[in-house]
Amino acid sequence: AWHYVGKKVDGELCQSCHKELSEALTRGVGFHVQSKKEGKPCLSCHKEHRGENAALAEWGGTAEKFDHNRTGYRLVDKHQTLACEKCHRPEMVSSKELKKRLTQRKLATYLGVPSRCATCHTDEHRGQFKEACDSCHTTRGFKPATGFDHTKKYKLVGAHARATCLQCHPLVADATPTAGPVPPVQAAQYARYTGVNDKGCSSCHQDVHLGKFGGRCQSCHGTDSWTKTRISDKDLKFHAKTRFPLKGKHQEAACNHCHPADPKGGIKTKGFAFAHCTDCHRDAHLGQLAKGPKGYVECETCHDEEGFFPPRYDVERHTRARFPLEGAHRVTACNRCHLADPDGFAAKLDNTAPKSDQPLRGNELVNFTRLVMPNKDLSRCESCHQDPHGGQFNRSSPSKDCATCHRVERFTDLRFDHTRDTAFALVGKHATLACKQCHTASNPDKPVQYRGAPKNCGGCHTDVHQGQFVDVKTGITPCERCHRNDSFKPSRFNHSDTAFTAFALTGKHAALKCTACHPSLKLDGKLETVWYRGVPARCEGCHVNVHAQPSGSSR
């Protein structure tokens, strides 16, 4: 009988059938261990005789609100966001009885899922490591493996620290691919981590010396760079014994940049030319430089082994060229005059590679700068400089070139004298003005106007008299008749001088202010000017004729 007569439901009897639960309680694992510690009987959660479709377990809420910590396996990070059925599936349960129960009724139980990583996840390393997964990985994510420390196995230094994982740990095809409930990241292949360094350097690197120098690569090479050898630290004593001691940049060059591959294996060390720079290096200037007295281009006159830049061609050497550098030209950057011309040199590019069986030499520096400019008349400034005056000045002869006004020391340092070199002498206030106050450009795309700039006052100044004194013959207002260059006021006008007016000021007229007879007028209701021309000269033009009024009237 399942129930003893006269007794309540006995938990021991429950465990006699639910052996998987009894085993878990014995081992002290799983959710029911906590209930046992709290003294809860089976009946507190599992109710009987409530119908076929009634729930067999009640814990006071939905499955999503269940406190998983009570199972002894705390859900954190990515596990915390998973739905229950992602992990609680028949294929993940190890007990046959529980599996059978789950096939009969979905989610009939949540028991029986082991907490090992391999229960749900495929072993991405295919058994290469004996350590537990959590020794390297966390539930926050498979990558990065924050617990892994490469220094414990093989310390990565130099270029090894910059290498990607797959450069040393190649992908290997999985002969017997397996997949757990969670599909693997790499189903058909996996990265090989064990046994990758069994043979030392040659496990990953090819021995270009074919064993001629033994198997201890580290005796010459370091992990910083394959081309930077330890031999360099010893002043390259072994290469100093050859006909070509290594100096400067040659010490940093990879061996195979100078030593081509030997058909028999390894590298070639004899039988190739190296007497001149062009034996190994292409002509970087693409044939612009003439051969010297020795029959070849003497690169060493400007360059050395320390580097192509900077060259030793200085200002003093330039004085012996077609264009000696003077003034501001001495401090001008070379590339301001010597421009790059890659299109012009395209045809010559393929003909400048050295005649060598070493292909790497063809990839060296090529300088497309124009050093020689035979088509330019270097005696003329416009050969290099743009005319900022837009052709306003005639420079048809050397005597009328840019140097007529400008000095080579500085463009703004002028020889130009306005009084001597133009028909408009600067006197009075004109002598204190900046050039741009009279010489301006009509628009931003046009040059500043110098030639043809107006010489009469009206060309620059507004006629404050609004055309009252325009010369009818020339159409120009002769401002200079009354005004000086020193100041617009006072004027030279004299009312008593018949050269200016026929109306001399006498008597009370002499004491009047100008505005008494010359009022301000508005023309067209907008422009305002003082009335001078056409002011009445007769008395009745300004005064009332009192004698013409009727007798007895008041004045």
Coordinates of C-alpha atoms in Angstrom, one line a residue:
A1 CA 0.0 0.0 0.0
W2 CA 1.2 3.5 -0.8
H3 CA -0.3 5.0 2.3
Y4 CA 0.0 3.5 5.8
V5 CA -3.3 3.2 7.6
G6 CA -3.8 5.9 10.1
K7 CA -0.7 7.9 8.9
K8 CA -0.2 10.9 6.7
V9 CA 1.6 10.6 3.4
D10 CA 5.1 9.4 4.1
G11 CA 7.9 11.1 2.1
E12 CA 10.0 7.9 2.4
L13 CA 7.4 6.1 0.4
C14 CA 7.6 8.9 -2.3
Q15 CA 11.4 8.3 -2.6
S16 CA 10.9 4.6 -3.0
C17 CA 9.5 5.3 -6.4
H18 CA 11.3 8.5 -7.3
K19 CA 14.7 6.9 -7.0
E20 CA 16.4 9.6 -9.1
L21 CA 15.2 12.1 -6.4
S22 CA 16.3 9.8 -3.6
E23 CA 19.8 9.6 -5.2
A24 CA 20.1 13.4 -5.5
L25 CA 19.1 13.9 -1.8
T26 CA 21.7 11.4 -0.8
R27 CA 24.4 13.2 -2.8
G28 CA 23.1 16.6 -1.4
V29 CA 22.4 18.2 -4.8
G30 CA 19.4 19.7 -6.5
F31 CA 16.4 21.7 -5.5
H32 CA 14.9 19.2 -3.0
V33 CA 17.9 19.3 -0.8
Q34 CA 17.0 22.8 0.3
S35 CA 13.4 21.7 1.1
K36 CA 14.7 18.8 3.1
K37 CA 16.9 21.2 5.1
E38 CA 13.8 23.4 5.8
G39 CA 11.8 20.3 6.9
K40 CA 9.2 20.6 4.3
P41 CA 7.4 17.3 3.5
C42 CA 6.6 16.3 -0.1
L43 CA 3.0 17.0 0.5
S44 CA 3.7 20.8 1.0
C45 CA 4.4 21.1 -2.7
H46 CA 2.9 18.0 -4.3
K47 CA -0.9 17.7 -3.8
E48 CA -2.8 14.4 -4.5
H49 CA -6.3 13.5 -5.7
R50 CA -7.0 16.7 -7.6
G51 CA -7.7 15.3 -11.0
E52 CA -5.8 13.9 -13.9
N53 CA -4.8 17.3 -15.4
A54 CA -3.9 19.0 -12.1
A55 CA -0.3 20.2 -11.6
L56 CA 1.8 17.8 -9.6
A57 CA 3.9 20.5 -8.1
E58 CA 3.1 23.9 -6.7
W59 CA 5.7 26.4 -5.6
G60 CA 3.6 29.5 -5.4
G61 CA 4.1 31.0 -8.8
T62 CA 4.9 30.6 -12.5
A63 CA 8.0 28.8 -13.8
E64 CA 9.5 32.1 -14.9
K65 CA 9.4 33.4 -11.3
F66 CA 11.0 30.3 -9.9
D67 CA 14.0 31.0 -7.7
H68 CA 16.6 28.9 -9.5
N69 CA 19.2 29.6 -6.7
R70 CA 17.4 27.0 -4.6
T71 CA 18.5 24.3 -7.1
G72 CA 22.1 24.9 -6.2
Y73 CA 22.8 26.3 -9.7
R74 CA 22.6 30.1 -9.8
L75 CA 21.5 31.6 -13.2
V76 CA 23.7 34.6 -14.0
D77 CA 24.7 36.6 -17.2
K78 CA 23.5 35.0 -20.4
H79 CA 21.9 32.0 -18.6
Q80 CA 19.6 34.4 -16.7
T81 CA 17.8 35.5 -19.9
L82 CA 17.1 32.1 -21.3
A83 CA 13.6 30.5 -21.3
C84 CA 13.3 27.4 -19.1
E85 CA 12.7 25.0 -22.0
K86 CA 16.1 26.1 -23.6
C87 CA 17.9 23.9 -21.0
H88 CA 15.1 21.7 -19.6
R89 CA 14.7 19.3 -22.6
P90 CA 14.6 15.5 -22.8
E91 CA 17.8 15.3 -24.7
M92 CA 19.7 17.0 -21.9
V93 CA 18.4 14.7 -19.1
S94 CA 20.7 11.9 -18.1
S95 CA 18.2 9.7 -16.2
K96 CA 16.3 7.2 -18.4
E97 CA 13.3 7.3 -16.1
L98 CA 13.1 11.1 -16.3
K99 CA 13.6 11.0 -20.1
K100 CA 10.7 8.5 -20.4
R101 CA 8.5 10.7 -18.3
L102 CA 9.3 13.8 -20.4
T103 CA 8.5 11.9 -23.7
Q104 CA 5.1 11.1 -22.2
R105 CA 4.3 14.5 -21.0
K106 CA 6.2 17.7 -22.0
L107 CA 7.8 19.5 -19.1
A108 CA 6.5 16.8 -16.7
T109 CA 9.6 17.5 -14.6
Y110 CA 12.5 19.9 -14.5
L111 CA 14.8 17.5 -12.7
G112 CA 17.8 15.6 -14.1
V113 CA 19.6 18.3 -16.1
P114 CA 23.3 18.2 -15.1
S115 CA 25.1 21.6 -14.5
R116 CA 28.1 20.7 -16.6
C117 CA 28.8 23.0 -19.6
A118 CA 29.1 20.0 -21.9
T119 CA 25.4 19.1 -21.1
C120 CA 24.2 21.9 -23.3
H121 CA 27.3 23.1 -25.2
T122 CA 29.5 21.3 -27.8
D123 CA 33.1 21.2 -26.8
E124 CA 34.5 23.7 -29.2
H125 CA 38.0 22.4 -28.5
R126 CA 37.1 18.8 -29.1
G127 CA 38.7 17.4 -26.0
Q128 CA 42.1 19.2 -26.3
F129 CA 41.9 20.5 -22.7
K130 CA 41.4 18.6 -19.5
E131 CA 40.6 21.7 -17.5
A132 CA 36.9 22.7 -16.8
C133 CA 35.4 25.2 -19.2
D134 CA 35.0 27.8 -16.5
S135 CA 38.8 27.9 -16.0
C136 CA 38.9 30.1 -19.2
H137 CA 35.3 31.0 -20.0
T138 CA 32.5 32.7 -18.2
T139 CA 28.7 32.8 -18.6
R140 CA 29.0 36.4 -19.8
G141 CA 30.1 35.0 -23.2
F142 CA 32.3 32.4 -24.8
K143 CA 34.6 35.2 -26.1
P144 CA 36.8 36.6 -24.9
A145 CA 38.2 33.8 -22.7
T146 CA 38.9 36.1 -19.8
G147 CA 40.3 33.3 -17.6
F148 CA 42.9 32.3 -20.1
D149 CA 46.5 33.5 -19.6
H150 CA 48.8 32.9 -22.5
T151 CA 51.8 33.6 -20.4
K152 CA 51.3 30.4 -18.4
K153 CA 51.7 28.3 -21.6
Y154 CA 53.7 30.5 -24.0
K155 CA 54.5 34.1 -23.3
L156 CA 53.6 36.3 -26.4
V157 CA 56.2 39.0 -27.0
G158 CA 57.3 41.0 -29.9
A159 CA 55.6 40.3 -33.2
H160 CA 53.9 37.2 -31.6
A161 CA 51.8 39.6 -29.5
R162 CA 50.5 41.2 -32.7
A163 CA 49.6 38.0 -34.5
T164 CA 46.1 36.8 -34.7
C165 CA 45.1 33.5 -32.9
L166 CA 44.6 31.7 -36.2
Q167 CA 48.1 32.5 -37.5
C168 CA 49.4 30.1 -34.9
H169 CA 46.4 28.0 -34.1
P170 CA 45.1 26.8 -37.5
L171 CA 41.7 25.4 -38.1
V172 CA 41.5 21.6 -38.3
A173 CA 38.8 19.6 -40.0
D174 CA 36.6 17.6 -37.5
A175 CA 36.7 14.0 -38.7
T176 CA 33.7 13.0 -36.5
P177 CA 31.7 16.2 -35.9
T178 CA 29.3 16.1 -33.0
A179 CA 26.7 18.5 -32.0
G180 CA 25.1 19.0 -28.6
P181 CA 21.7 20.6 -27.9
V182 CA 23.4 24.0 -28.6
P183 CA 25.0 24.0 -32.1
P184 CA 28.8 24.5 -32.1
V185 CA 30.4 27.7 -33.4
Q186 CA 32.5 25.7 -35.8
A187 CA 30.7 22.5 -36.7
A188 CA 33.1 21.0 -39.3
Q189 CA 36.4 22.4 -38.0
Y190 CA 38.0 23.6 -34.8
A191 CA 41.2 25.5 -33.9
R192 CA 44.2 23.4 -32.9
Y193 CA 45.7 24.6 -29.6
T194 CA 47.7 21.6 -28.3
G195 CA 50.9 20.5 -29.9
V196 CA 51.4 23.6 -32.0
N197 CA 55.0 24.3 -30.7
D198 CA 56.5 20.9 -30.6
K199 CA 59.2 21.7 -33.1
G200 CA 60.1 25.2 -31.9
C201 CA 60.1 28.0 -34.5
S202 CA 59.9 25.6 -37.4
S203 CA 56.5 24.5 -36.1
C204 CA 55.1 27.7 -37.6
H205 CA 57.9 29.3 -39.6
Q206 CA 59.7 28.0 -42.7
D207 CA 63.4 27.7 -42.3
V208 CA 64.7 29.8 -45.3
H209 CA 68.2 28.7 -44.5
L210 CA 67.3 25.0 -45.1
G211 CA 69.1 24.0 -41.9
K212 CA 72.4 25.5 -42.8
F213 CA 72.6 27.4 -39.6
G214 CA 71.2 24.8 -37.3
G215 CA 67.8 24.6 -35.6
R216 CA 68.3 27.4 -33.0
C217 CA 66.7 30.3 -34.8
Q218 CA 66.7 32.4 -31.6
S219 CA 70.5 32.6 -31.8
C220 CA 70.2 35.1 -34.6
H221 CA 66.5 36.2 -34.6
G222 CA 64.2 37.7 -32.0
T223 CA 60.4 37.8 -31.8
D224 CA 60.3 41.6 -32.4
S225 CA 61.1 41.3 -36.1
W226 CA 62.4 38.5 -38.3
T227 CA 64.5 41.1 -40.3
K228 CA 66.0 42.6 -37.1
T229 CA 68.5 39.9 -36.2
R230 CA 70.7 39.6 -33.1
I231 CA 73.6 39.7 -35.5
S232 CA 72.9 43.5 -35.8
D233 CA 73.5 43.7 -32.0
K234 CA 77.0 42.3 -32.6
D235 CA 77.8 45.1 -35.1
L236 CA 77.2 42.6 -38.0
K237 CA 80.7 41.2 -37.5
F238 CA 80.1 38.3 -39.8
H239 CA 79.0 40.6 -42.7
A240 CA 81.8 43.0 -42.1
K241 CA 84.2 40.3 -43.2
T242 CA 82.5 40.3 -46.7
R243 CA 83.1 42.7 -49.6
F244 CA 79.9 44.6 -48.6
P245 CA 79.9 45.6 -44.9
L246 CA 76.4 46.6 -43.9
K247 CA 75.8 50.2 -42.9
G248 CA 72.8 52.4 -42.1
K249 CA 69.5 51.2 -43.6
H250 CA 71.2 48.1 -45.1
Q251 CA 71.4 46.7 -41.5
E252 CA 67.6 46.7 -41.3
A253 CA 67.0 45.2 -44.7
A254 CA 65.7 41.6 -44.9
C255 CA 68.3 39.2 -46.2
N256 CA 66.2 38.2 -49.2
H257 CA 66.0 41.9 -50.4
C258 CA 69.6 41.6 -51.4
H259 CA 70.2 37.9 -51.6
P260 CA 67.9 36.3 -54.2
A261 CA 66.6 32.8 -53.9
D262 CA 69.1 30.1 -55.0
P263 CA 67.6 27.5 -57.3
K264 CA 69.4 24.8 -55.4
G265 CA 67.8 26.0 -52.2
G266 CA 68.3 28.7 -49.6
I267 CA 69.6 32.1 -50.7
K268 CA 72.2 33.2 -53.2
T269 CA 75.4 34.8 -51.6
K270 CA 77.7 35.0 -54.6
G271 CA 77.7 36.0 -58.3
F272 CA 75.6 39.2 -58.3
A273 CA 76.6 42.8 -58.8
F274 CA 76.6 45.3 -55.9
A275 CA 79.4 47.9 -56.8
H276 CA 77.0 50.7 -57.5
C277 CA 73.6 51.7 -55.9
T278 CA 71.8 51.1 -59.2
D279 CA 73.0 47.5 -59.3
C280 CA 70.4 46.8 -56.6
H281 CA 68.2 49.9 -56.5
R282 CA 66.2 51.4 -59.4
D283 CA 67.0 54.9 -60.5
A284 CA 64.5 56.8 -58.3
H285 CA 64.9 60.0 -60.4
L286 CA 64.0 58.1 -63.6
G287 CA 66.9 59.2 -65.7
Q288 CA 66.9 62.9 -65.0
L289 CA 70.4 63.0 -63.6
A290 CA 73.4 62.7 -65.9
K291 CA 76.2 60.1 -65.4
G292 CA 79.3 61.3 -63.7
P293 CA 82.9 61.1 -64.8
K294 CA 83.0 57.4 -63.7
G295 CA 80.3 56.4 -66.1
Y296 CA 77.4 56.0 -63.8
V297 CA 75.0 58.2 -61.7
E298 CA 76.8 58.9 -58.5
C299 CA 73.9 58.6 -56.0
E300 CA 76.3 59.0 -53.1
T301 CA 76.8 62.7 -53.9
C302 CA 73.4 63.4 -52.5
H303 CA 72.4 60.2 -50.6
D304 CA 74.0 57.8 -48.1
E305 CA 73.1 54.5 -46.4
E306 CA 71.2 56.3 -43.6
G307 CA 68.2 56.9 -45.9
F308 CA 67.0 58.4 -49.1
F309 CA 65.7 61.4 -47.2
P310 CA 66.9 64.0 -46.4
P311 CA 69.3 64.4 -49.4
R312 CA 72.6 66.2 -49.0
Y313 CA 71.8 68.6 -51.9
D314 CA 71.8 72.0 -50.1
V315 CA 71.3 75.6 -51.1
E316 CA 75.0 76.2 -51.7
R317 CA 75.1 73.3 -54.3
H318 CA 72.0 74.9 -55.9
T319 CA 74.0 78.0 -56.6
R320 CA 76.0 76.0 -59.2
A321 CA 72.8 74.9 -61.0
R322 CA 71.0 76.8 -63.8
F323 CA 69.0 78.7 -61.2
P324 CA 71.0 80.0 -58.2
L325 CA 68.8 80.5 -55.1
E326 CA 68.6 84.0 -53.9
G327 CA 66.5 85.9 -51.4
A328 CA 63.2 84.2 -50.5
H329 CA 64.0 81.4 -52.9
R330 CA 66.6 80.2 -50.4
V331 CA 64.0 79.4 -47.8
T332 CA 61.4 78.0 -50.2
A333 CA 60.6 74.3 -49.8
C334 CA 62.0 72.2 -52.7
N335 CA 58.6 70.8 -53.7
R336 CA 57.2 74.3 -54.3
C337 CA 59.3 74.5 -57.4
H338 CA 60.1 70.9 -58.1
L339 CA 56.6 69.4 -58.5
A340 CA 55.7 65.7 -58.9
D341 CA 54.9 64.6 -62.5
P342 CA 53.8 60.9 -62.3
D343 CA 52.0 61.0 -65.7
G344 CA 55.1 62.5 -67.4
F345 CA 57.3 59.7 -66.1
A346 CA 54.9 56.8 -66.7
A347 CA 56.7 55.7 -69.9
K348 CA 60.1 55.6 -68.1
L349 CA 58.9 53.7 -65.0
D350 CA 59.3 50.2 -66.4
N351 CA 62.8 50.9 -67.8
T352 CA 64.4 51.9 -64.6
A353 CA 64.3 48.6 -62.6
P354 CA 67.8 47.1 -62.1
K355 CA 68.7 44.1 -64.2
S356 CA 68.5 41.6 -61.4
D357 CA 66.8 38.3 -60.7
Q358 CA 65.6 39.7 -57.4
P359 CA 61.9 40.8 -57.9
L360 CA 61.7 42.7 -54.6
R361 CA 64.0 45.4 -55.8
G362 CA 61.4 46.5 -58.3
N363 CA 59.1 47.7 -55.5
E364 CA 61.4 50.3 -54.1
L365 CA 60.9 54.1 -53.8
V366 CA 60.4 56.0 -57.0
N367 CA 60.5 59.8 -56.9
F368 CA 58.4 61.5 -59.6
T369 CA 59.7 65.0 -58.8
R370 CA 60.8 67.1 -61.7
L371 CA 64.4 68.0 -61.0
V372 CA 65.4 69.1 -64.5
M373 CA 63.2 71.6 -66.2
P374 CA 64.7 72.2 -69.7
N375 CA 61.4 73.7 -71.1
K376 CA 61.3 76.6 -68.6
D377 CA 62.8 80.0 -69.1
L378 CA 64.2 80.4 -65.6
S379 CA 65.1 84.0 -66.2
R380 CA 61.4 84.9 -66.2
C381 CA 59.4 84.9 -62.9
E382 CA 56.2 83.8 -64.7
S383 CA 57.9 80.4 -65.5
C384 CA 57.0 79.4 -61.9
H385 CA 54.8 82.2 -60.5
Q386 CA 51.4 83.1 -61.5
D387 CA 50.9 86.8 -62.5
P388 CA 48.8 88.2 -59.7
H389 CA 48.1 91.4 -61.7
G390 CA 46.3 89.5 -64.5
G391 CA 48.5 90.9 -67.4
Q392 CA 48.0 94.6 -66.5
F393 CA 51.7 95.4 -67.0
N394 CA 53.7 94.9 -70.2
R395 CA 56.6 92.6 -69.5
S396 CA 57.6 92.0 -73.1
S397 CA 61.2 92.7 -72.5
P398 CA 63.6 91.8 -69.6
S399 CA 63.8 95.4 -68.7
K400 CA 60.1 95.4 -67.8
D401 CA 59.8 92.2 -65.9
C402 CA 58.6 91.6 -62.3
A403 CA 61.9 92.8 -60.9
T404 CA 61.0 96.3 -62.0
C405 CA 58.7 96.6 -59.0
H406 CA 59.4 93.6 -56.8
R407 CA 62.5 92.3 -55.0
V408 CA 63.5 88.6 -54.8
E409 CA 63.9 88.9 -51.0
R410 CA 60.1 89.4 -50.6
F411 CA 57.2 90.0 -52.9
T412 CA 55.8 92.8 -50.8
D413 CA 59.2 94.6 -50.6
L414 CA 58.7 96.9 -53.6
R415 CA 61.1 99.0 -55.6
F416 CA 57.9 100.8 -56.9
D417 CA 57.7 104.6 -56.4
H418 CA 54.2 106.0 -57.1
T419 CA 55.5 109.5 -57.8
R420 CA 58.3 108.3 -60.1
D421 CA 56.7 105.4 -61.8
T422 CA 53.2 106.7 -62.4
A423 CA 51.4 109.9 -63.7
F424 CA 49.7 110.3 -60.3
A425 CA 52.0 111.6 -57.6
L426 CA 50.8 110.8 -54.1
V427 CA 50.7 114.1 -52.1
G428 CA 48.8 115.2 -49.1
K429 CA 46.5 112.6 -47.5
H430 CA 46.9 110.4 -50.5
A431 CA 50.5 109.7 -49.4
T432 CA 49.2 108.2 -46.1
L433 CA 46.7 105.8 -47.6
A434 CA 47.1 102.0 -47.9
C435 CA 47.3 100.8 -51.5
K436 CA 44.0 98.8 -51.2
Q437 CA 42.0 102.0 -50.4
C438 CA 42.4 103.0 -54.0
H439 CA 43.3 99.8 -55.8
T440 CA 40.6 97.1 -55.4
A441 CA 39.3 94.2 -57.3
S442 CA 35.9 94.4 -59.0
N443 CA 35.0 90.9 -57.7
P444 CA 36.9 88.1 -55.9
D445 CA 37.8 86.4 -59.1
K446 CA 39.4 89.4 -60.6
P447 CA 42.9 90.8 -59.8
V448 CA 43.4 94.1 -58.0
Q449 CA 43.2 97.0 -60.5
Y450 CA 46.4 99.0 -60.9
R451 CA 46.5 99.9 -64.6
G452 CA 43.6 102.2 -65.6
A453 CA 42.8 103.2 -62.0
P454 CA 40.9 106.6 -62.0
K455 CA 43.0 109.7 -61.6
N456 CA 40.2 112.3 -61.1
C457 CA 38.6 112.9 -57.7
G458 CA 35.2 111.6 -58.8
G459 CA 36.7 108.2 -59.7
C460 CA 37.2 107.5 -56.0
H461 CA 35.3 110.1 -54.1
T462 CA 31.5 110.8 -54.0
D463 CA 30.6 114.2 -55.4
V464 CA 29.0 115.8 -52.4
H465 CA 27.7 118.7 -54.6
Q466 CA 25.7 116.3 -56.7
G467 CA 27.0 117.5 -60.1
Q468 CA 26.6 121.3 -59.5
F469 CA 30.1 122.0 -60.7
V470 CA 30.5 119.5 -63.6
D471 CA 32.5 120.8 -66.5
V472 CA 30.0 120.6 -69.4
K473 CA 32.9 120.0 -71.9
T474 CA 34.7 117.2 -70.1
G475 CA 31.9 115.8 -67.9
I476 CA 34.3 115.9 -65.0
T477 CA 34.0 117.9 -61.8
P478 CA 37.2 119.8 -61.2
C479 CA 37.3 119.4 -57.4
E480 CA 40.9 120.7 -57.2
R481 CA 39.7 124.2 -58.0
C482 CA 38.3 124.5 -54.5
H483 CA 39.8 121.6 -52.5
R484 CA 43.3 120.4 -51.6
N485 CA 44.8 117.0 -51.2
D486 CA 45.7 117.9 -47.6
S487 CA 42.1 118.1 -46.5
F488 CA 38.6 118.5 -48.0
K489 CA 38.1 121.5 -45.6
P490 CA 38.8 124.3 -45.6
S491 CA 38.4 124.9 -49.3
R492 CA 40.3 127.4 -51.5
F493 CA 37.0 129.0 -52.5
N494 CA 36.9 132.8 -52.1
H495 CA 33.6 134.7 -52.6
S496 CA 35.5 137.9 -53.5
D497 CA 37.6 136.2 -56.2
T498 CA 35.9 136.5 -59.6
A499 CA 37.6 133.3 -60.7
F500 CA 35.1 131.5 -58.4
T501 CA 32.0 133.8 -58.5
A502 CA 30.7 137.2 -59.6
F503 CA 28.9 137.8 -56.4
A504 CA 31.3 139.5 -53.9
L505 CA 30.2 139.5 -50.3
T506 CA 30.0 143.1 -49.0
G507 CA 28.2 144.9 -46.2
K508 CA 26.0 142.7 -44.1
H509 CA 26.4 139.9 -46.6
A510 CA 30.0 139.5 -45.4
A511 CA 28.9 138.7 -41.9
L512 CA 26.4 136.0 -42.8
K513 CA 26.9 132.3 -42.4
C514 CA 27.1 130.3 -45.6
T515 CA 23.9 128.4 -44.7
A516 CA 22.0 131.7 -44.7
C517 CA 22.2 131.8 -48.5
H518 CA 23.1 128.2 -49.3
P519 CA 20.5 126.0 -47.7
S520 CA 20.5 122.1 -47.7
L521 CA 18.2 120.6 -50.2
K522 CA 16.9 117.1 -50.7
L523 CA 16.9 115.9 -54.3
D524 CA 14.3 113.4 -55.3
G525 CA 13.4 113.2 -51.6
K526 CA 16.6 111.1 -51.0
L527 CA 19.9 112.8 -51.8
E528 CA 20.9 115.8 -49.7
T529 CA 23.3 118.5 -50.9
V530 CA 24.0 122.2 -50.2
W531 CA 22.6 124.5 -52.9
Y532 CA 25.5 126.5 -54.6
R533 CA 25.0 126.6 -58.3
G534 CA 22.0 128.8 -59.4
V535 CA 21.5 130.6 -56.1
P536 CA 19.8 134.0 -56.9
A537 CA 22.1 137.0 -57.3
R538 CA 19.5 139.7 -57.3
C539 CA 18.1 141.2 -54.0
E540 CA 14.5 140.0 -54.6
G541 CA 15.7 136.5 -55.0
C542 CA 16.3 136.4 -51.2
H543 CA 14.6 139.6 -49.8
V544 CA 11.0 140.9 -49.9
N545 CA 10.5 144.1 -51.9
V546 CA 8.9 146.3 -49.2
H547 CA 8.3 149.1 -51.6
A548 CA 6.0 147.1 -53.7
Q549 CA 3.5 146.7 -50.8
P550 CA 0.3 148.9 -50.5
S551 CA 0.5 152.2 -48.6
G552 CA -0.2 151.9 -44.9
S553 CA 0.5 148.2 -44.7
S554 CA 2.8 147.0 -42.0
R555 CA 6.3 145.9 -42.6

